[in-house]
Structure formats: C-alpha cells, structure tokens
C-alpha cells in the first residue's frame, strides 16, 4: 500500500513539473514557444478517490461542483496536494471546455487512489452557442 501511495505521489509531482515547465520555459528567439504549442499552462486532471470514484468538490462562492482540477503544489513530505478548481462548461450534457478559477484547496494524498489526465485543449476551446431557431 505504501508503494502505491509513493507511486501516486511521484505521478502527481511529474504532472506538476511538466505544468511548470510549460508555463515558465522561455526560448531565445520564440519566448514562450512551449506554451504556444501546448495552448495552455494547465494540465487538467481528474482525481480518483480511494473508492475509485472521481473526487468532486464544490465551490460555494461561485456556485458550481467539479471533478476537474489543476495541480498547484505537491508536498510529498507531508502528503499534501494543493489543487485549483476548473469550472466545467457543458453543452448538451457533454464537457465542452474547462475554465481556470482562483479557488484552491489542499487535500491529503492518502484520500486518492489515482489520477487521469485530460486534454489541454479543453482549456483553450472556444465555445460558440447558436440558437436552434
């Protein structure tokens, strides 16, 4: 069991590392080339609880519930994970895009059993809603 927690901690650290790399990498001639290629400074994740279900948290200030997050900080020494909420934008019951928010929480990684990566294109999707009439 400790090996599984260690492995999950390493996975979370790696996701955070690459997210930071995307956000802060600069090139001599193209500045933020990696960010421009990827299209987002966020790698959206879905976190799985010990029961195998997606972690769902509510932002009561803005009135939405989400199971989509951005990893902000990994404290492996204390087993803590700081995440920010990504607001889901649904169209006809399907996830169309994700919007970054300032809402953050810190959870203990022992409450998690896994992580699933989502496409970064969900954060750069332009939504156009047309009338059916």
Short mmCIF file of N, CA and C in Angstrom, two decimals:
data_model
loop_
_atom_site.label_atom_id
_atom_site.label_comp_id
_atom_site.label_asym_id
_atom_site.label_seq_id
_atom_site.Cartn_x
_atom_site.Cartn_y
_atom_site.Cartn_z
N UNK A 1 0.82 -1.19 0.00
CA UNK A 1 0.00 0.00 0.00
C UNK A 1 0.87 1.26 0.00
N UNK A 2 1.95 1.26 0.77
CA UNK A 2 2.84 2.42 0.80
C UNK A 2 3.48 2.65 -0.56
N UNK A 3 3.77 1.55 -1.28
CA UNK A 3 4.36 1.68 -2.61
C UNK A 3 3.39 2.36 -3.57
N UNK A 4 2.10 2.03 -3.46
CA UNK A 4 1.09 2.64 -4.32
C UNK A 4 0.99 4.14 -4.04
N UNK A 5 1.00 4.53 -2.76
CA UNK A 5 0.95 5.94 -2.39
C UNK A 5 2.18 6.68 -2.89
N UNK A 6 3.34 6.03 -2.78
CA UNK A 6 4.59 6.63 -3.26
C UNK A 6 4.50 6.86 -4.77
N UNK A 7 4.02 5.84 -5.49
CA UNK A 7 3.91 5.95 -6.94
C UNK A 7 2.95 7.08 -7.33
N UNK A 8 1.81 7.17 -6.68
CA UNK A 8 0.85 8.25 -6.98
C UNK A 8 1.48 9.61 -6.69
N UNK A 9 2.21 9.71 -5.60
CA UNK A 9 2.91 10.97 -5.28
C UNK A 9 3.90 11.36 -6.37
N UNK A 10 4.62 10.38 -6.89
CA UNK A 10 5.58 10.64 -7.97
C UNK A 10 4.86 11.08 -9.25
N UNK A 11 3.74 10.47 -9.54
CA UNK A 11 2.95 10.84 -10.72
C UNK A 11 2.46 12.28 -10.59
N UNK A 12 1.94 12.63 -9.42
CA UNK A 12 1.45 13.99 -9.19
C UNK A 12 2.58 15.02 -9.31
N UNK A 13 3.75 14.69 -8.77
CA UNK A 13 4.91 15.57 -8.88
C UNK A 13 5.32 15.76 -10.35
N UNK A 14 5.28 14.68 -11.12
CA UNK A 14 5.67 14.75 -12.53
C UNK A 14 4.70 15.63 -13.33
N UNK A 15 3.42 15.48 -13.07
CA UNK A 15 2.43 16.33 -13.75
C UNK A 15 2.69 17.79 -13.41
N UNK A 16 2.91 18.06 -12.13
CA UNK A 16 3.18 19.44 -11.70
C UNK A 16 4.46 19.98 -12.33
N UNK A 17 5.47 19.15 -12.40
CA UNK A 17 6.75 19.56 -13.01
C UNK A 17 6.55 19.98 -14.46
N UNK A 18 5.84 19.16 -15.23
CA UNK A 18 5.62 19.48 -16.64
C UNK A 18 4.74 20.71 -16.82
N UNK A 19 3.79 20.87 -15.93
CA UNK A 19 2.94 22.06 -15.97
C UNK A 19 3.78 23.32 -15.75
N UNK A 20 4.67 23.26 -14.77
CA UNK A 20 5.57 24.38 -14.50
C UNK A 20 6.52 24.61 -15.68
N UNK A 21 7.00 23.53 -16.29
CA UNK A 21 7.88 23.63 -17.45
C UNK A 21 7.17 24.35 -18.60
N UNK A 22 5.94 23.97 -18.86
CA UNK A 22 5.17 24.62 -19.92
C UNK A 22 5.00 26.11 -19.62
N UNK A 23 4.68 26.42 -18.39
CA UNK A 23 4.37 27.80 -18.01
C UNK A 23 5.60 28.71 -17.99
N UNK A 24 6.76 28.18 -17.59
CA UNK A 24 7.92 29.03 -17.35
C UNK A 24 9.06 28.88 -18.35
N UNK A 25 8.93 27.97 -19.30
CA UNK A 25 10.00 27.79 -20.29
C UNK A 25 10.03 28.96 -21.26
N UNK A 26 11.23 29.45 -21.52
CA UNK A 26 11.42 30.54 -22.49
C UNK A 26 12.53 30.12 -23.45
N UNK A 27 12.39 30.51 -24.70
CA UNK A 27 13.45 30.27 -25.66
C UNK A 27 14.03 31.61 -26.08
N UNK A 28 15.22 31.57 -26.62
CA UNK A 28 15.93 32.78 -27.01
C UNK A 28 15.17 33.55 -28.09
N UNK A 29 14.63 32.83 -29.07
CA UNK A 29 14.02 33.51 -30.21
C UNK A 29 12.49 33.49 -30.21
N UNK A 30 11.88 32.58 -29.47
CA UNK A 30 10.43 32.42 -29.55
C UNK A 30 9.71 32.63 -28.23
N UNK A 31 10.40 33.09 -27.20
CA UNK A 31 9.83 33.35 -25.88
C UNK A 31 9.12 32.11 -25.34
N UNK A 32 7.82 32.12 -25.22
CA UNK A 32 7.05 31.02 -24.61
C UNK A 32 6.60 30.01 -25.65
N UNK A 33 7.51 29.47 -26.40
CA UNK A 33 7.18 28.57 -27.51
C UNK A 33 6.41 27.34 -27.04
N UNK A 34 6.85 26.72 -25.95
CA UNK A 34 6.18 25.51 -25.47
C UNK A 34 4.73 25.82 -25.08
N UNK A 35 4.51 26.93 -24.42
CA UNK A 35 3.15 27.33 -24.04
C UNK A 35 2.29 27.56 -25.28
N UNK A 36 2.88 28.17 -26.30
CA UNK A 36 2.14 28.41 -27.55
C UNK A 36 1.79 27.10 -28.24
N UNK A 37 2.69 26.14 -28.22
CA UNK A 37 2.45 24.85 -28.86
C UNK A 37 1.37 24.07 -28.12
N UNK A 38 1.47 24.02 -26.80
CA UNK A 38 0.53 23.25 -25.99
C UNK A 38 -0.83 23.95 -25.92
N UNK A 39 -0.80 25.28 -25.87
CA UNK A 39 -2.03 26.05 -25.87
C UNK A 39 -2.60 26.35 -24.49
N UNK A 40 -1.94 25.87 -23.43
CA UNK A 40 -2.43 26.11 -22.08
C UNK A 40 -1.30 25.89 -21.08
N UNK A 41 -1.35 26.60 -19.96
CA UNK A 41 -0.37 26.41 -18.89
C UNK A 41 -0.87 25.42 -17.85
N UNK A 42 -1.96 24.76 -18.16
CA UNK A 42 -2.61 23.85 -17.21
C UNK A 42 -2.76 22.46 -17.83
N UNK A 43 -2.42 21.44 -17.04
CA UNK A 43 -2.70 20.06 -17.42
C UNK A 43 -3.89 19.64 -16.55
N UNK A 44 -5.09 19.61 -17.12
CA UNK A 44 -6.26 19.28 -16.31
C UNK A 44 -6.25 17.81 -15.90
N UNK A 45 -6.66 17.57 -14.66
CA UNK A 45 -6.69 16.21 -14.14
C UNK A 45 -8.02 15.91 -13.48
N UNK A 46 -8.34 14.63 -13.46
CA UNK A 46 -9.46 14.09 -12.72
C UNK A 46 -8.81 13.20 -11.66
N UNK A 47 -9.10 13.44 -10.40
CA UNK A 47 -8.51 12.68 -9.30
C UNK A 47 -9.48 11.61 -8.82
N UNK A 48 -8.98 10.41 -8.61
CA UNK A 48 -9.83 9.31 -8.15
C UNK A 48 -9.68 9.11 -6.66
N UNK A 49 -10.79 8.92 -5.98
CA UNK A 49 -10.79 8.67 -4.54
C UNK A 49 -10.42 7.22 -4.26
N UNK A 50 -10.29 6.88 -3.01
CA UNK A 50 -9.98 5.50 -2.60
C UNK A 50 -11.09 4.54 -3.04
N UNK A 51 -12.31 5.05 -3.20
CA UNK A 51 -13.43 4.23 -3.63
C UNK A 51 -13.44 4.05 -5.16
N UNK A 52 -12.51 4.72 -5.86
CA UNK A 52 -12.43 4.61 -7.31
C UNK A 52 -13.34 5.56 -8.06
N UNK A 53 -13.97 6.47 -7.35
CA UNK A 53 -14.86 7.45 -7.98
C UNK A 53 -14.12 8.78 -8.11
N UNK A 54 -14.54 9.60 -9.07
CA UNK A 54 -13.90 10.91 -9.20
C UNK A 54 -14.12 11.78 -7.97
N UNK A 55 -13.07 12.46 -7.54
CA UNK A 55 -13.19 13.43 -6.45
C UNK A 55 -14.04 14.59 -6.95
N UNK A 56 -15.09 14.92 -6.21
CA UNK A 56 -15.97 16.03 -6.58
C UNK A 56 -15.98 17.02 -5.44
N UNK A 57 -15.69 18.28 -5.76
CA UNK A 57 -15.68 19.33 -4.76
C UNK A 57 -16.55 20.49 -5.25
N UNK A 58 -17.11 21.23 -4.30
CA UNK A 58 -18.00 22.34 -4.63
C UNK A 58 -17.36 23.67 -4.28
N UNK A 59 -17.44 24.60 -5.21
CA UNK A 59 -17.04 25.99 -4.98
C UNK A 59 -18.33 26.74 -4.65
N UNK A 60 -18.60 26.91 -3.36
CA UNK A 60 -19.84 27.54 -2.93
C UNK A 60 -19.88 29.03 -3.28
N UNK A 61 -18.71 29.68 -3.33
CA UNK A 61 -18.67 31.10 -3.68
C UNK A 61 -19.17 31.36 -5.09
N UNK A 62 -18.81 30.48 -6.02
CA UNK A 62 -19.18 30.67 -7.42
C UNK A 62 -20.31 29.74 -7.86
N UNK A 63 -20.73 28.84 -6.98
CA UNK A 63 -21.89 28.01 -7.24
C UNK A 63 -21.74 26.92 -8.28
N UNK A 64 -20.67 26.15 -8.20
CA UNK A 64 -20.53 25.02 -9.11
C UNK A 64 -19.78 23.89 -8.41
N UNK A 65 -20.00 22.68 -8.89
CA UNK A 65 -19.30 21.49 -8.42
C UNK A 65 -18.46 20.97 -9.58
N UNK A 66 -17.27 20.47 -9.26
CA UNK A 66 -16.37 20.00 -10.30
C UNK A 66 -15.62 18.75 -9.88
N UNK A 67 -15.19 18.01 -10.86
CA UNK A 67 -14.28 16.89 -10.62
C UNK A 67 -13.00 17.11 -11.45
N UNK A 68 -12.80 18.35 -11.92
CA UNK A 68 -11.66 18.70 -12.76
C UNK A 68 -10.79 19.72 -12.01
N UNK A 69 -9.47 19.43 -12.00
CA UNK A 69 -8.58 20.25 -11.18
C UNK A 69 -7.26 20.52 -11.88
N UNK A 70 -6.54 21.50 -11.34
CA UNK A 70 -5.17 21.83 -11.75
C UNK A 70 -4.29 21.61 -10.53
N UNK A 71 -3.18 20.95 -10.69
CA UNK A 71 -2.27 20.73 -9.56
C UNK A 71 -1.45 22.00 -9.36
N UNK A 72 -1.53 22.57 -8.17
CA UNK A 72 -0.83 23.81 -7.85
C UNK A 72 0.46 23.56 -7.06
N UNK A 73 0.42 22.56 -6.17
CA UNK A 73 1.58 22.29 -5.32
C UNK A 73 1.51 20.86 -4.82
N UNK A 74 2.65 20.20 -4.78
CA UNK A 74 2.74 18.84 -4.24
C UNK A 74 3.74 18.88 -3.09
N UNK A 75 3.27 18.56 -1.90
CA UNK A 75 4.13 18.49 -0.72
C UNK A 75 4.27 17.01 -0.35
N UNK A 76 5.25 16.36 -0.97
CA UNK A 76 5.44 14.93 -0.76
C UNK A 76 5.80 14.57 0.66
N UNK A 77 6.52 15.46 1.34
CA UNK A 77 6.95 15.20 2.71
C UNK A 77 5.76 15.02 3.66
N UNK A 78 4.74 15.85 3.45
CA UNK A 78 3.56 15.80 4.32
C UNK A 78 2.36 15.14 3.65
N UNK A 79 2.52 14.72 2.39
CA UNK A 79 1.43 14.06 1.68
C UNK A 79 0.28 14.98 1.30
N UNK A 80 0.61 16.26 1.10
CA UNK A 80 -0.44 17.23 0.80
C UNK A 80 -0.40 17.63 -0.67
N UNK A 81 -1.57 17.89 -1.20
CA UNK A 81 -1.72 18.28 -2.59
C UNK A 81 -2.64 19.50 -2.64
N UNK A 82 -2.13 20.60 -3.20
CA UNK A 82 -2.95 21.79 -3.38
C UNK A 82 -3.42 21.81 -4.83
N UNK A 83 -4.73 21.93 -4.99
CA UNK A 83 -5.33 21.91 -6.32
C UNK A 83 -6.22 23.14 -6.48
N UNK A 84 -6.37 23.58 -7.72
CA UNK A 84 -7.34 24.62 -8.00
C UNK A 84 -8.47 24.02 -8.82
N UNK A 85 -9.63 24.62 -8.68
CA UNK A 85 -10.83 24.13 -9.35
C UNK A 85 -10.84 24.57 -10.81
N UNK A 86 -11.25 23.68 -11.69
CA UNK A 86 -11.52 24.01 -13.08
C UNK A 86 -13.02 23.91 -13.27
N UNK A 87 -13.63 25.00 -13.72
CA UNK A 87 -15.08 25.03 -13.90
C UNK A 87 -15.46 24.35 -15.22
N UNK A 88 -16.30 23.31 -15.14
CA UNK A 88 -16.71 22.64 -16.38
C UNK A 88 -17.78 23.45 -17.11
N UNK A 89 -17.64 23.53 -18.41
CA UNK A 89 -18.65 24.15 -19.27
C UNK A 89 -19.25 23.02 -20.10
N UNK A 90 -20.52 22.78 -19.88
CA UNK A 90 -21.20 21.67 -20.52
C UNK A 90 -22.09 22.18 -21.66
N UNK A 91 -22.14 21.42 -22.73
CA UNK A 91 -23.04 21.68 -23.84
C UNK A 91 -23.78 20.39 -24.13
N UNK A 92 -25.10 20.44 -23.98
CA UNK A 92 -25.96 19.28 -24.18
C UNK A 92 -25.46 18.06 -23.40
N UNK A 93 -25.06 18.29 -22.16
CA UNK A 93 -24.64 17.23 -21.28
C UNK A 93 -23.22 16.72 -21.48
N UNK A 94 -22.51 17.29 -22.44
CA UNK A 94 -21.13 16.88 -22.73
C UNK A 94 -20.16 17.96 -22.29
N UNK A 95 -19.00 17.56 -21.76
CA UNK A 95 -17.97 18.50 -21.37
C UNK A 95 -17.40 19.17 -22.61
N UNK A 96 -17.55 20.49 -22.70
CA UNK A 96 -17.08 21.23 -23.87
C UNK A 96 -15.77 21.96 -23.60
N UNK A 97 -15.63 22.49 -22.38
CA UNK A 97 -14.39 23.18 -22.04
C UNK A 97 -14.27 23.30 -20.52
N UNK A 98 -13.08 23.71 -20.10
CA UNK A 98 -12.79 23.94 -18.68
C UNK A 98 -12.26 25.35 -18.53
N UNK A 99 -12.65 26.00 -17.44
CA UNK A 99 -12.21 27.37 -17.16
C UNK A 99 -11.45 27.39 -15.83
N UNK A 100 -10.26 28.00 -15.85
CA UNK A 100 -9.49 28.12 -14.61
C UNK A 100 -10.20 29.05 -13.63
N UNK A 101 -10.10 28.73 -12.35
CA UNK A 101 -10.63 29.60 -11.30
C UNK A 101 -9.54 29.83 -10.27
N UNK A 102 -9.78 30.76 -9.38
CA UNK A 102 -8.82 31.07 -8.31
C UNK A 102 -9.05 30.20 -7.07
N UNK A 103 -10.13 29.43 -7.03
CA UNK A 103 -10.46 28.61 -5.87
C UNK A 103 -9.45 27.47 -5.71
N UNK A 104 -8.83 27.41 -4.53
CA UNK A 104 -7.85 26.37 -4.22
C UNK A 104 -8.20 25.68 -2.92
N UNK A 105 -7.85 24.41 -2.85
CA UNK A 105 -7.97 23.64 -1.61
C UNK A 105 -6.75 22.74 -1.49
N UNK A 106 -6.46 22.36 -0.26
CA UNK A 106 -5.37 21.41 0.00
C UNK A 106 -6.00 20.15 0.56
N UNK A 107 -5.62 19.02 -0.05
CA UNK A 107 -6.14 17.73 0.39
C UNK A 107 -4.97 16.81 0.70
N UNK A 108 -5.24 15.75 1.42
CA UNK A 108 -4.20 14.77 1.72
C UNK A 108 -4.20 13.72 0.62
N UNK A 109 -3.03 13.40 0.12
CA UNK A 109 -2.93 12.45 -0.99
C UNK A 109 -3.36 11.04 -0.60
N UNK A 110 -3.43 10.74 0.69
CA UNK A 110 -3.90 9.42 1.14
C UNK A 110 -5.36 9.18 0.79
N UNK A 111 -6.11 10.25 0.50
CA UNK A 111 -7.52 10.10 0.15
C UNK A 111 -7.69 9.74 -1.33
N UNK A 112 -6.58 9.68 -2.07
CA UNK A 112 -6.63 9.43 -3.51
C UNK A 112 -6.08 8.06 -3.87
N UNK A 113 -6.58 7.53 -4.98
CA UNK A 113 -6.06 6.24 -5.47
C UNK A 113 -5.49 6.35 -6.88
N UNK A 114 -5.79 7.44 -7.58
CA UNK A 114 -5.31 7.56 -8.94
C UNK A 114 -5.57 8.93 -9.52
N UNK A 115 -5.04 9.11 -10.73
CA UNK A 115 -5.19 10.37 -11.45
C UNK A 115 -5.38 10.06 -12.93
N UNK A 116 -6.23 10.84 -13.57
CA UNK A 116 -6.45 10.70 -15.01
C UNK A 116 -6.19 12.05 -15.66
N UNK A 117 -5.34 12.06 -16.68
CA UNK A 117 -5.06 13.29 -17.41
C UNK A 117 -6.15 13.56 -18.42
N UNK A 118 -6.44 14.83 -18.63
CA UNK A 118 -7.40 15.26 -19.64
C UNK A 118 -6.67 16.11 -20.67
N UNK A 119 -7.28 16.31 -21.80
CA UNK A 119 -6.67 17.09 -22.87
C UNK A 119 -6.56 18.56 -22.50
N UNK A 120 -5.40 19.14 -22.77
CA UNK A 120 -5.21 20.58 -22.53
C UNK A 120 -6.07 21.41 -23.47
N UNK A 121 -6.54 20.80 -24.55
CA UNK A 121 -7.39 21.55 -25.50
C UNK A 121 -8.72 21.96 -24.86
N UNK A 122 -9.12 21.31 -23.76
CA UNK A 122 -10.35 21.69 -23.07
C UNK A 122 -10.24 23.09 -22.48
N UNK A 123 -9.01 23.55 -22.22
CA UNK A 123 -8.83 24.88 -21.65
C UNK A 123 -8.72 25.97 -22.70
N UNK A 124 -8.47 25.60 -23.92
CA UNK A 124 -8.33 26.61 -24.97
C UNK A 124 -9.49 26.55 -25.96
N UNK A 125 -10.49 25.75 -25.64
CA UNK A 125 -11.63 25.61 -26.54
C UNK A 125 -12.45 26.89 -26.56
N UNK A 126 -12.78 27.34 -27.74
CA UNK A 126 -13.68 28.47 -27.89
C UNK A 126 -15.09 27.93 -28.06
N UNK A 127 -15.98 28.40 -27.21
CA UNK A 127 -17.36 27.92 -27.27
C UNK A 127 -18.23 28.96 -27.96
N UNK A 128 -18.97 28.53 -28.93
CA UNK A 128 -19.94 29.37 -29.60
C UNK A 128 -21.28 28.66 -29.52
N UNK A 129 -22.23 29.29 -28.87
CA UNK A 129 -23.52 28.66 -28.71
C UNK A 129 -24.51 29.39 -29.62
N UNK A 130 -25.06 28.63 -30.55
CA UNK A 130 -26.01 29.20 -31.51
C UNK A 130 -27.42 28.78 -31.13
N UNK A 131 -28.34 29.64 -31.45
CA UNK A 131 -29.74 29.33 -31.24
C UNK A 131 -30.18 28.22 -32.20
N UNK A 132 -31.06 27.37 -31.73
CA UNK A 132 -31.58 26.30 -32.59
C UNK A 132 -32.62 26.85 -33.56
N UNK A 133 -33.10 28.04 -33.37
CA UNK A 133 -34.16 28.61 -34.22
C UNK A 133 -33.60 29.58 -35.21
#
